């Protein structure tokens, strides 16, 4: 690469040739002072203490140092280097920690403020170094995602950029309000490939999302390989499946493991969902014996819900369910297995109870903790069962009773957190049965004050579901998730005291240059001052 003469150098040469002395400071506009502040981060950090003297500049000699002996920390260090190298063009070697005069980014386990807990971190930025301290690799990873947002947006470019890579000085102490911050992707209505899922995971991880719930089965398609029932995928997930027959495909077990590993490397835990006893037409149209009358119904590619039910009083049903739970549990390292349970309108209340009382112990038998949509609270499930609230109202007696008994709740109110709802009547994609959800609607609610009797103590966290009836491509996914996903991520992570729409929309607007560089196809909401 040819080095172009800088203006300073040209002026210095001119000064030698001229009889008069030039002022020591050439009349060149100084690079603008960093306008980013420590608090310009989504989700908003718990505590920021800026120190204007401490600006750190990432340079060609910067090294990344990680806690010795921790492969987890070393891995986070390499991920950070991989993130920072393309745009900076710097080597950023990852080395074990020891005293060094070199400018450095240090990733250390231990020594952080006691408040950071298991998922948080402390970030210190001085002129000489950036130090991220945490108790876990997950905490270090969260800290690196904050650091990424504190660098100029150009850091997201895939090719070398000419800019000054400053990080504003000071200290951040940060930790999540809720342990669970989820996103859900529906693979059943339209299948999404491993590449699409992992691309989505990469975006989620930037906003400290730590659970990815995969809706793997529904009336229109079955998307996960089950060896003991092989036609579930080849037929139930085969050609012609999905809404309008336009979403065929399925994950092999190897695909699923690849997704799980990609997520785990970003400290995201995958939760598989097998929806039952309703939403089962794909299985029942594939295997006639799963129907009470022994007759396979035709495959369905429409968007109706609530018409299918497994046969509650047939032992074969439970052999099927146990096979599926066993095989899915075996490829799922995370603690949760979601058994759906929503909209079982073709199952009587009594049969629903019978079914759940047989199936919940099967989840436990294979070492998993069951979660289900909030209908599952109708059967008074054991208190380790997690209920996911998807209603639009502010009262739900079964849910409140379950919360009082000790069941934890994940909040996904459909009129706030559903990413498949249209932004407004003109949105090309999505549905509108629950609400139109503009960015402010997605942001302005409190998970612990949404449903009467389900307060802070009962809430495990929040989740933003993305149903795929109308979504086919990754662009479609991005358009519905951005910018609302970061709003839900902030509700899950940040304290209520920092909740402020004006602050949020300004910080959100500043994300746009990053999304453009990442080629995220976001919805340019008129509510947000995009930069
Ligand atoms: C309701 S939410 C459903 C899904 C649909 C979704 C579309 C829930 C538990 N069930 O089957 O895909 O609405 O918004």
Coordinates of C-alpha atoms and ligand atoms in Angstrom, one line a residue:
X1 CA 0.0 0.0 0.0
X2 CA 1.3 3.4 -1.0
X3 CA 1.5 5.8 1.9
X4 CA 0.0 9.2 1.1
X5 CA 1.8 12.2 2.5
X6 CA -0.1 13.7 5.4
X7 CA -1.0 17.3 5.6
X8 CA 1.2 17.7 8.6
X9 CA 4.2 16.3 6.7
X10 CA 3.5 18.6 3.8
X11 CA 3.3 21.6 6.0
X12 CA 6.5 20.6 7.8
X13 CA 8.3 20.4 4.4
X14 CA 6.9 23.7 3.4
X15 CA 8.1 25.3 6.7
X16 CA 11.6 24.3 5.9
X17 CA 11.4 26.0 2.6
X18 CA 9.8 29.1 3.8
X19 CA 11.6 32.0 5.4
X20 CA 8.9 32.5 8.0
X21 CA 8.0 30.1 10.8
X22 CA 4.6 28.4 10.7
X23 CA 2.6 28.1 13.9
X24 CA 3.5 24.8 15.7
X25 CA 0.0 23.6 15.4
X26 CA -0.9 23.4 11.7
X27 CA -4.3 24.8 10.7
X28 CA -5.8 21.4 10.2
X29 CA -9.1 20.5 11.7
X30 CA -8.4 18.2 14.6
X31 CA -10.2 14.9 14.4
X32 CA -13.6 15.4 16.2
X33 CA -13.5 14.5 19.9
X34 CA -15.2 11.2 20.6
X35 CA -18.9 11.9 20.7
X36 CA -19.6 8.5 22.1
X37 CA -20.2 8.3 25.8
X38 CA -19.9 5.3 28.1
X39 CA -23.6 5.3 28.4
X40 CA -24.3 5.1 24.6
X41 CA -24.9 1.4 24.8
X42 CA -27.8 -0.9 24.3
X43 CA -28.9 -2.4 26.7
X44 CA -28.2 0.6 29.0
X45 CA -25.5 -0.3 31.5
X46 CA -26.3 -0.3 35.2
X47 CA -23.6 2.2 36.2
X48 CA -21.3 4.4 34.2
X49 CA -18.6 6.8 35.5
X50 CA -17.0 8.7 32.7
X51 CA -13.5 9.9 33.0
X52 CA -12.6 12.4 30.2
X53 CA -8.9 11.9 30.8
X54 CA -9.0 8.2 30.1
X55 CA -9.7 7.9 26.4
X56 CA -8.1 4.7 25.1
X57 CA -7.0 4.4 21.5
X58 CA -6.8 1.1 19.8
X59 CA -3.7 1.0 17.7
X60 CA -1.4 -1.2 15.7
X61 CA 0.5 -2.2 18.8
X62 CA -2.5 -3.1 20.9
X63 CA -2.6 -6.6 22.3
X64 CA -5.4 -8.6 23.9
X65 CA -4.5 -10.3 27.1
X66 CA -6.6 -13.0 28.8
X67 CA -6.7 -14.7 32.2
X68 CA -4.0 -17.4 32.2
X69 CA -5.3 -20.9 32.4
X70 CA -8.8 -20.2 31.3
X71 CA -9.6 -21.5 27.9
X72 CA -13.0 -19.8 28.2
X73 CA -11.4 -16.4 28.6
X74 CA -8.9 -17.1 25.9
X75 CA -11.8 -18.0 23.6
X76 CA -13.5 -14.7 24.3
X77 CA -10.2 -12.9 23.6
X78 CA -10.0 -14.6 20.2
X79 CA -13.6 -13.7 19.4
X80 CA -12.9 -10.1 20.3
X81 CA -9.8 -10.1 18.1
X82 CA -11.8 -11.6 15.2
X83 CA -14.4 -8.8 15.7
X84 CA -11.9 -6.0 15.8
X85 CA -9.4 -7.1 13.1
X86 CA -11.3 -6.6 9.8
X87 CA -12.0 -2.9 10.3
X88 CA -8.8 -1.9 12.1
X89 CA -6.4 -4.1 10.1
X90 CA -4.4 -4.5 13.3
X91 CA -2.8 -7.8 14.3
X92 CA -4.3 -7.8 17.9
X93 CA -2.5 -10.9 19.1
X94 CA -4.1 -12.7 22.0
X95 CA -1.5 -13.4 24.8
X96 CA -1.5 -14.6 28.4
X97 CA -1.7 -11.8 31.0
X98 CA 1.5 -10.5 32.4
X99 CA 2.8 -7.0 33.0
X100 CA 3.5 -5.2 29.8
X101 CA 4.2 -1.7 28.6
X102 CA 2.1 -2.3 25.5
X103 CA -1.4 -0.8 25.2
X104 CA -3.8 -3.6 25.9
X105 CA -7.3 -4.9 26.3
X106 CA -7.2 -7.3 29.3
X107 CA -9.9 -9.9 29.9
X108 CA -9.7 -11.1 33.5
X109 CA -11.6 -13.5 35.6
X110 CA -12.2 -12.3 39.1
X111 CA -11.5 -9.0 40.8
X112 CA -14.7 -7.3 39.6
X113 CA -17.2 -5.3 41.7
X114 CA -19.3 -7.8 43.7
X115 CA -22.5 -6.7 42.0
X116 CA -21.5 -8.1 38.6
X117 CA -22.6 -11.7 39.6
X118 CA -22.6 -14.5 37.1
X119 CA -23.5 -12.6 33.9
X120 CA -22.2 -9.1 34.5
X121 CA -18.8 -7.4 34.1
X122 CA -16.8 -4.4 35.0
X123 CA -15.2 -2.4 32.3
X124 CA -12.4 0.1 33.0
X125 CA -11.0 2.4 30.3
X126 CA -7.9 4.4 30.8
X127 CA -5.4 6.0 28.5
X128 CA -3.2 2.8 28.7
X129 CA -5.6 0.0 28.7
X130 CA -9.1 -1.4 28.6
X131 CA -9.8 -4.0 31.4
X132 CA -12.8 -6.2 31.5
X133 CA -13.3 -8.2 34.7
X134 CA -16.0 -10.8 35.2
X135 CA -16.6 -13.9 37.2
X136 CA -17.5 -16.0 34.2
X137 CA -16.7 -16.2 30.5
X138 CA -20.3 -15.1 29.8
X139 CA -19.6 -12.0 31.8
X140 CA -16.4 -11.3 29.8
X141 CA -18.3 -11.9 26.6
X142 CA -21.0 -9.4 27.6
X143 CA -18.2 -6.9 28.4
X144 CA -16.7 -7.3 24.9
X145 CA -20.1 -6.6 23.4
X146 CA -20.2 -3.3 25.3
X147 CA -16.7 -2.5 24.2
X148 CA -17.7 -3.1 20.6
X149 CA -20.5 -0.5 20.9
X150 CA -18.1 2.0 22.5
X151 CA -15.8 1.9 19.5
X152 CA -16.7 3.9 16.4
X153 CA -19.5 2.3 14.3
X154 CA -16.9 1.7 11.5
X155 CA -15.6 -1.2 13.7
X156 CA -18.5 -3.3 12.1
X157 CA -17.0 -2.9 8.6
X158 CA -15.8 -6.0 6.9
X159 CA -12.8 -4.1 5.4
X160 CA -10.2 -1.8 6.7
X161 CA -11.4 1.7 7.7
X162 CA -9.3 4.8 8.3
X163 CA -10.5 6.3 11.5
X164 CA -9.2 6.8 15.1
X165 CA -10.4 3.8 17.2
X166 CA -11.1 5.6 20.5
X167 CA -13.0 4.2 23.5
X168 CA -14.3 6.8 26.0
X169 CA -12.6 6.7 29.4
X170 CA -14.1 5.7 32.7
X171 CA -15.8 2.7 34.4
X172 CA -18.9 0.6 33.7
X173 CA -20.3 -1.8 36.3
X174 CA -23.0 -3.8 34.6
X175 CA -25.2 -6.8 35.3
X176 CA -28.7 -8.0 34.1
X177 CA -32.0 -7.4 35.8
X178 CA -33.2 -10.8 34.7
X179 CA -31.3 -14.0 34.3
X180 CA -33.2 -14.9 31.1
X181 CA -33.2 -12.7 28.0
X182 CA -34.6 -14.7 25.1
X183 CA -35.5 -14.6 21.4
X184 CA -37.6 -17.2 19.6
X185 CA -37.5 -18.2 16.0
X186 CA -40.3 -20.3 14.4
X187 CA -38.8 -22.8 12.0
X188 CA -42.1 -24.6 11.4
X189 CA -44.2 -22.1 9.4
X190 CA -41.2 -21.4 7.2
X191 CA -38.0 -23.3 7.7
X192 CA -34.8 -21.2 8.2
X193 CA -31.4 -22.7 7.4
X194 CA -28.4 -23.1 9.7
X195 CA -26.8 -20.1 8.1
X196 CA -29.9 -17.9 8.7
X197 CA -30.2 -19.1 12.3
X198 CA -26.5 -18.5 13.1
X199 CA -26.6 -15.0 11.4
X200 CA -29.5 -14.2 13.7
X201 CA -27.6 -15.6 16.7
X202 CA -24.7 -13.2 15.9
X203 CA -27.1 -10.3 16.0
X204 CA -28.8 -11.4 19.2
X205 CA -25.5 -11.8 21.0
X206 CA -24.6 -8.1 20.5
X207 CA -27.5 -7.2 22.7
X208 CA -26.8 -9.7 25.5
X209 CA -29.6 -12.1 24.6
X210 CA -28.7 -15.4 26.3
X211 CA -31.5 -17.8 25.2
X212 CA -32.6 -18.8 21.8
X213 CA -35.9 -20.7 21.7
X214 CA -36.4 -22.7 18.5
X215 CA -40.1 -23.5 17.7
X216 CA -39.3 -26.7 15.8
X217 CA -42.7 -28.3 15.2
X218 CA -46.2 -27.1 14.3
X219 CA -49.1 -28.0 12.1
X220 CA -47.3 -26.9 8.9
X221 CA -44.0 -28.6 9.4
X222 CA -41.7 -30.8 11.5
X223 CA -38.1 -29.4 11.5
X224 CA -35.9 -31.6 13.7
X225 CA -34.6 -35.1 12.8
X226 CA -36.0 -37.9 15.1
X227 CA -34.3 -41.2 14.3
X228 CA -37.1 -43.4 15.7
X229 CA -39.7 -41.6 13.6
X230 CA -37.8 -40.8 10.4
X231 CA -40.7 -39.7 8.2
X232 CA -41.3 -36.7 10.6
X233 CA -38.7 -34.8 8.7
X234 CA -38.6 -36.4 5.2
X235 CA -42.4 -36.1 5.0
X236 CA -43.5 -33.7 7.8
X237 CA -40.6 -31.3 6.9
X238 CA -40.4 -32.3 3.2
X239 CA -41.3 -30.6 0.0
X240 CA -44.5 -28.7 0.1
X241 CA -44.5 -28.1 3.9
X242 CA -44.7 -24.7 5.6
X243 CA -47.2 -21.9 5.0
X244 CA -48.4 -22.0 1.4
X245 CA -46.1 -25.0 1.0
X246 CA -43.3 -22.5 0.7
X247 CA -41.2 -23.4 3.7
X248 CA -39.8 -26.9 3.4
X249 CA -36.7 -28.1 5.2
X250 CA -35.4 -29.4 8.5
X251 CA -32.4 -29.6 10.8
X252 CA -30.5 -32.8 10.9
X253 CA -29.1 -33.6 14.3
X254 CA -25.7 -32.5 13.0
X255 CA -27.3 -29.2 11.9
X256 CA -28.9 -28.7 15.3
X257 CA -25.7 -29.5 17.1
X258 CA -24.0 -26.9 14.9
X259 CA -26.6 -24.3 15.8
X260 CA -26.2 -25.2 19.5
X261 CA -22.4 -24.9 19.3
X262 CA -22.6 -21.5 17.5
X263 CA -24.9 -20.2 20.1
X264 CA -22.9 -21.6 23.0
X265 CA -19.8 -19.8 21.7
X266 CA -21.8 -16.6 22.1
X267 CA -23.0 -17.6 25.5
X268 CA -26.5 -18.3 24.2
X269 CA -28.4 -21.4 25.3
X270 CA -30.7 -23.1 22.8
X271 CA -34.2 -24.2 24.0
X272 CA -35.9 -26.6 21.7
X273 CA -39.7 -26.5 21.5
X274 CA -41.8 -29.5 20.5
X275 CA -45.3 -28.2 20.5
X276 CA -48.0 -30.6 21.9
X277 CA -50.7 -31.8 22.3
X278 CA -52.0 -29.3 19.7
X279 CA -50.1 -27.8 16.8
X280 CA -49.3 -31.4 15.7
X281 CA -50.8 -31.8 12.2
X282 CA -47.4 -32.3 10.6
X283 CA -46.7 -35.3 12.7
X284 CA -50.3 -36.6 12.5
X285 CA -50.5 -36.3 8.7
X286 CA -47.1 -38.1 8.5
X287 CA -48.0 -41.1 10.8
X288 CA -51.6 -42.2 10.6
X289 CA -51.2 -44.2 13.9
X290 CA -50.9 -40.9 15.8
X291 CA -54.6 -40.2 15.2
X292 CA -57.4 -41.6 17.3
X293 CA -59.2 -42.9 14.2
X294 CA -56.0 -44.2 12.6
X295 CA -56.5 -42.0 9.6
X296 CA -53.9 -39.5 8.6
X297 CA -55.3 -36.0 8.0
X298 CA -54.1 -34.1 4.9
X299 CA -51.0 -31.9 5.4
X300 CA -51.9 -28.3 6.1
X301 CA -50.3 -25.2 4.7
X302 CA -52.8 -22.6 5.9
X303 CA -52.4 -20.4 9.0
X304 CA -55.3 -21.8 11.0
X305 CA -54.6 -22.8 14.6
X306 CA -56.2 -25.0 17.2
X307 CA -57.6 -27.9 15.1
X308 CA -55.1 -30.6 15.8
X309 CA -54.6 -32.8 18.9
X310 CA -52.5 -35.9 19.7
X311 CA -54.6 -38.9 20.8
X312 CA -54.7 -38.5 24.5
X313 CA -55.9 -42.0 25.5
X314 CA -53.6 -44.0 23.2
X315 CA -50.4 -45.5 24.6
X316 CA -48.7 -45.1 21.3
X317 CA -48.9 -41.3 21.8
X318 CA -46.7 -41.5 24.8
X319 CA -44.2 -43.8 23.1
X320 CA -44.0 -41.2 20.4
X321 CA -43.7 -38.3 22.8
X322 CA -41.1 -40.1 24.9
X323 CA -39.0 -41.0 21.8
X324 CA -39.1 -37.4 20.7
X325 CA -38.2 -36.0 24.1
X326 CA -35.4 -38.5 24.6
X327 CA -33.8 -37.8 21.3
X328 CA -34.2 -34.0 21.5
X329 CA -32.9 -33.9 25.1
X330 CA -29.9 -36.0 24.1
X331 CA -28.7 -33.3 21.6
X332 CA -29.6 -30.4 23.9
X333 CA -26.9 -29.4 26.5
X334 CA -29.1 -26.5 27.9
X335 CA -31.4 -27.1 30.9
X336 CA -34.7 -26.4 29.2
X337 CA -37.0 -28.3 26.9
X338 CA -40.2 -26.5 25.8
X339 CA -43.3 -28.6 25.3
X340 CA -45.6 -25.9 23.9
X341 CA -49.0 -26.5 25.2
X342 CA -50.6 -23.5 23.5
X343 CA -54.0 -23.3 21.8
X344 CA -54.9 -26.9 22.3
X345 CA -58.5 -26.1 21.3
X346 CA -59.1 -29.6 19.9
X347 CA -58.2 -31.2 23.3
X348 CA -60.6 -31.1 26.2
X349 CA -59.5 -29.5 29.4
X350 CA -59.5 -32.9 31.1
X351 CA -57.5 -34.5 28.3
X352 CA -55.1 -31.6 28.4
X353 CA -54.5 -32.2 32.1
X354 CA -54.1 -36.0 31.5
X355 CA -51.6 -35.4 28.7
X356 CA -49.5 -32.9 30.6
X357 CA -49.4 -35.0 33.8
X358 CA -47.9 -37.8 31.7
X359 CA -45.6 -35.7 29.7
X360 CA -44.1 -33.4 32.3
X361 CA -42.4 -36.3 34.1
X362 CA -40.9 -37.5 30.8
X363 CA -39.1 -34.2 30.4
X364 CA -37.7 -34.6 33.9
X365 CA -36.8 -38.2 33.2
X366 CA -34.5 -37.1 30.4
X367 CA -32.8 -34.5 32.7
X368 CA -34.5 -31.4 31.4
X369 CA -36.6 -28.7 33.0
X370 CA -39.9 -28.2 31.2
X371 CA -41.2 -24.9 29.9
X372 CA -44.5 -24.3 28.2
X373 CA -46.8 -21.5 27.0
X374 CA -48.9 -20.1 29.8
X375 CA -51.8 -22.5 29.2
X376 CA -49.6 -25.1 31.0
X377 CA -50.4 -23.3 34.3
X378 CA -54.0 -24.7 34.0
X379 CA -52.7 -28.1 35.1
X380 CA -50.9 -26.8 38.3
X381 CA -47.5 -28.0 37.1
X382 CA -44.6 -28.7 39.4
X383 CA -42.9 -25.4 40.5
X384 CA -39.8 -26.0 38.4
X385 CA -41.9 -25.7 35.2
X386 CA -41.5 -22.3 33.5
X387 CA -44.6 -20.7 32.0
X388 CA -44.2 -18.3 29.0
X389 CA -46.9 -15.7 29.0
X390 CA -48.0 -14.7 25.5
X391 CA -51.4 -13.1 26.3
X392 CA -52.4 -9.6 25.6
X393 CA -54.2 -8.8 28.8
X394 CA -53.0 -7.7 32.2
X395 CA -54.8 -10.4 34.2
X396 CA -54.5 -14.2 34.1
X397 CA -55.7 -16.1 37.1
X398 CA -53.9 -19.4 36.3
X399 CA -50.6 -17.6 35.7
X400 CA -50.9 -15.5 38.9
X401 CA -51.7 -18.7 40.9
X402 CA -48.7 -20.5 39.4
X403 CA -46.5 -17.5 40.3
X404 CA -47.8 -17.6 43.8
X405 CA -46.9 -21.3 44.1
X406 CA -43.4 -20.6 42.9
X407 CA -43.4 -21.2 39.1
X408 CA -41.2 -18.8 37.2
X409 CA -42.6 -16.8 34.3
X410 CA -41.0 -15.7 31.0
X411 CA -42.8 -12.6 29.7
X412 CA -43.7 -12.5 26.0
X413 CA -46.9 -10.5 25.9
X414 CA -48.0 -10.7 22.2
X415 CA -49.0 -7.0 22.0
X416 CA -45.6 -5.9 23.2
X417 CA -42.9 -8.6 22.6
X418 CA -44.1 -10.4 19.4
X419 CA -41.7 -9.5 16.7
X420 CA -44.0 -10.9 14.0
X421 CA -46.6 -8.2 14.7
X422 CA -46.7 -5.4 12.0
X423 CA -45.2 -2.0 13.1
X424 CA -48.2 -0.3 11.6
X425 CA -50.9 -1.1 9.0
X426 CA -48.5 -0.5 6.1
X427 CA -45.9 -3.0 7.2
X428 CA -45.5 -5.5 4.3
X429 CA -44.7 -8.5 6.5
X430 CA -46.2 -9.8 9.7
X431 CA -49.5 -10.3 11.3
X432 CA -51.7 -7.9 13.4
X433 CA -54.0 -10.1 15.5
X434 CA -52.4 -8.9 18.8
X435 CA -51.5 -5.3 17.9
X436 CA -49.5 -3.0 15.7
X437 CA -46.2 -2.7 17.6
X438 CA -44.1 0.4 16.9
X439 CA -40.7 0.6 18.6
X440 CA -42.1 2.7 21.5
X441 CA -44.8 0.1 22.2
X442 CA -42.1 -2.6 22.3
X443 CA -40.0 -0.6 24.7
X444 CA -42.5 1.1 27.0
X445 CA -43.7 -1.6 29.4
X446 CA -42.4 -3.2 32.5
X447 CA -42.2 -7.0 32.6
X448 CA -42.8 -7.1 36.3
X449 CA -45.9 -4.9 36.1
X450 CA -47.6 -6.5 33.1
X451 CA -49.8 -9.2 34.7
X452 CA -51.5 -8.7 38.1
X453 CA -49.9 -11.0 40.7
X454 CA -46.8 -11.7 38.6
X455 CA -44.2 -9.4 40.0
X456 CA -40.4 -9.1 39.9
X457 CA -39.8 -12.2 42.0
X458 CA -41.8 -14.5 39.7
X459 CA -40.1 -13.3 36.6
X460 CA -37.3 -15.3 35.1
X461 CA -37.0 -12.9 32.2
X462 CA -38.4 -11.7 28.9
X463 CA -38.5 -13.2 25.4
X464 CA -39.2 -11.8 21.9
X465 CA -40.9 -14.5 19.8
X466 CA -40.7 -14.3 16.0
X467 CA -43.3 -16.4 14.3
X468 CA -42.7 -17.1 10.7
X469 CA -46.0 -17.4 8.9
X470 CA -45.1 -14.4 6.7
X471 CA -41.3 -14.6 6.9
X472 CA -39.1 -16.4 4.5
X473 CA -35.6 -14.8 4.2
X474 CA -33.0 -13.6 6.7
X475 CA -33.9 -10.0 5.5
X476 CA -37.5 -10.7 6.5
X477 CA -36.3 -11.8 10.0
X478 CA -34.1 -8.8 10.3
X479 CA -36.8 -6.4 9.3
X480 CA -39.2 -7.6 12.0
X481 CA -36.5 -8.0 14.7
X482 CA -34.7 -4.7 14.2
X483 CA -35.2 -2.3 15.9
X484 CA -37.6 -4.0 18.3
X485 CA -35.4 -6.8 19.5
X486 CA -32.9 -4.4 21.1
X487 CA -35.9 -2.8 22.9
X488 CA -36.8 -6.2 24.5
X489 CA -33.2 -6.9 25.2
X490 CA -33.0 -3.7 27.1
X491 CA -36.1 -4.5 29.1
X492 CA -34.5 -7.8 30.1
X493 CA -31.1 -6.4 31.0
X494 CA -31.4 -2.8 32.2
X495 CA -32.7 -1.5 35.5
X496 CA -36.1 0.3 35.6
X497 CA -34.4 3.4 36.9
X498 CA -32.6 3.8 33.5
X499 CA -35.8 3.2 31.5
X500 CA -36.3 6.3 29.4
X501 CA -37.7 6.4 25.9
X502 CA -35.9 9.6 24.9
X503 CA -32.5 8.1 25.9
X504 CA -33.4 4.7 24.3
X505 CA -34.5 6.2 20.9
X506 CA -31.3 8.3 20.7
X507 CA -29.1 5.3 21.5
X508 CA -31.1 3.2 19.1
X509 CA -30.7 5.7 16.3
X510 CA -26.9 5.6 16.8
X511 CA -27.0 1.8 16.1
X512 CA -28.0 2.4 12.5
X513 CA -24.5 2.9 11.0
X514 CA -23.5 -0.4 12.6
X515 CA -26.5 -2.2 11.1
X516 CA -25.8 -0.7 7.7
X517 CA -22.3 -2.0 7.8
X518 CA -23.5 -5.4 9.0
X519 CA -26.2 -5.3 6.3
X520 CA -29.0 -5.7 8.7
X521 CA -32.2 -4.9 6.9
X522 CA -33.9 -2.9 9.7
X523 CA -37.2 -1.0 9.7
X524 CA -36.4 2.7 9.8
X525 CA -39.1 3.7 12.3
X526 CA -40.2 7.3 12.1
X527 CA -40.1 7.3 16.0
X528 CA -36.3 7.1 16.0
X529 CA -33.7 9.8 15.1
X530 CA -31.5 7.6 12.9
X531 CA -27.9 8.7 12.3
Ligands
LIG1 C1 -50.2 -17.5 18.2 S1 -48.4 -17.4 20.5 C2 -49.5 -18.7 18.3 C3 -48.7 -19.1 17.2 C4 -48.8 -18.2 16.0 C5 -48.7 -16.7 16.5 C6 -48.7 -15.7 15.4 C7 -48.7 -18.9 20.5 C8 -48.3 -19.5 21.7 N1 -49.3 -19.4 19.5 O1 -49.1 -20.4 16.8 O2 -47.7 -18.4 15.2 O3 -49.8 -16.5 17.3 O4 -48.6 -14.5 15.9

